[in-house]
Amino acid sequence: MSESKKILLAEDNSILSLLLKFKLEKAGYNLFIAENGKEAIEIIEQQKPEIILTDVMMPFVSGLEIISHVRNKLDLITPVIVFSSAGQEEMVLNAFNLGATDFMAKPFSPNELIIRIKRLLQ
């Protein structure tokens, strides 16, 4: 890998963010972390990440609004993996309708996430 791929992680749980940061950077990715959806959109517009990881439930701007912004306003085909806690089936369906690429229920395995990221970035 000549240049490491840029990943945006939009997650308001700082413990999960730190765990994923450690795992993803160890796997050779360049990670940007947003603690809320508003920050996520700013990073997406400035950094143009190769892949976007977002929680559905976030302060200010939700994960669903991030997907909508990426697909409709920015017109990007960037892969988006959505995280959601159990029991949010309707939100997951909404996420796919808005253009999410993949979905993982929390809690999930960071190693499985890395496998999914590699598959999407091929």
XYZ file of C-alpha atoms in Angstrom, residues 1-58:
58
model
C 0.000 0.000 0.000
C 1.684 3.162 -1.160
C -0.771 5.640 0.328
C -2.974 4.550 3.192
C -6.694 4.746 2.541
C -8.643 7.419 4.380
C -11.498 6.298 6.594
C -13.981 8.503 8.388
C -15.393 7.111 11.616
C -18.464 8.968 12.877
C -19.081 7.590 16.355
C -20.052 9.370 19.585
C -18.873 6.520 21.844
C -15.269 7.483 22.589
C -14.321 4.032 23.937
C -15.456 2.343 20.719
C -13.749 5.088 18.660
C -10.434 4.511 20.430
C -10.660 0.746 19.980
C -11.442 1.094 16.270
C -8.744 3.766 15.845
C -6.158 1.376 17.289
C -7.327 -1.547 15.107
C -7.725 0.418 11.873
C -4.434 2.300 12.160
C -2.688 -0.985 12.957
C -4.244 -2.366 9.745
C -2.652 0.554 7.854
C -5.587 2.942 7.422
C -5.552 6.698 7.946
C -8.447 7.365 10.314
C -10.430 10.561 10.875
C -12.817 10.558 13.822
C -15.950 12.678 14.126
C -17.830 12.741 17.428
C -21.050 13.969 15.831
C -22.703 14.102 12.432
C -21.966 17.783 11.834
C -18.234 17.158 12.303
C -18.500 14.071 10.069
C -19.907 16.068 7.155
C -17.122 18.673 7.480
C -14.456 15.937 7.420
C -16.099 14.186 4.445
C -16.123 17.434 2.463
C -12.506 18.310 3.348
C -10.796 14.892 3.342
C -12.881 12.902 0.809
C -12.407 9.565 2.629
C -12.409 6.292 0.654
C -14.912 4.793 3.086
C -17.320 6.143 5.720
C -18.234 4.343 8.951
C -21.119 5.898 10.843
C -23.300 5.184 13.824
C -27.013 5.772 13.162
C -27.695 7.618 16.421
C -25.489 10.668 16.824
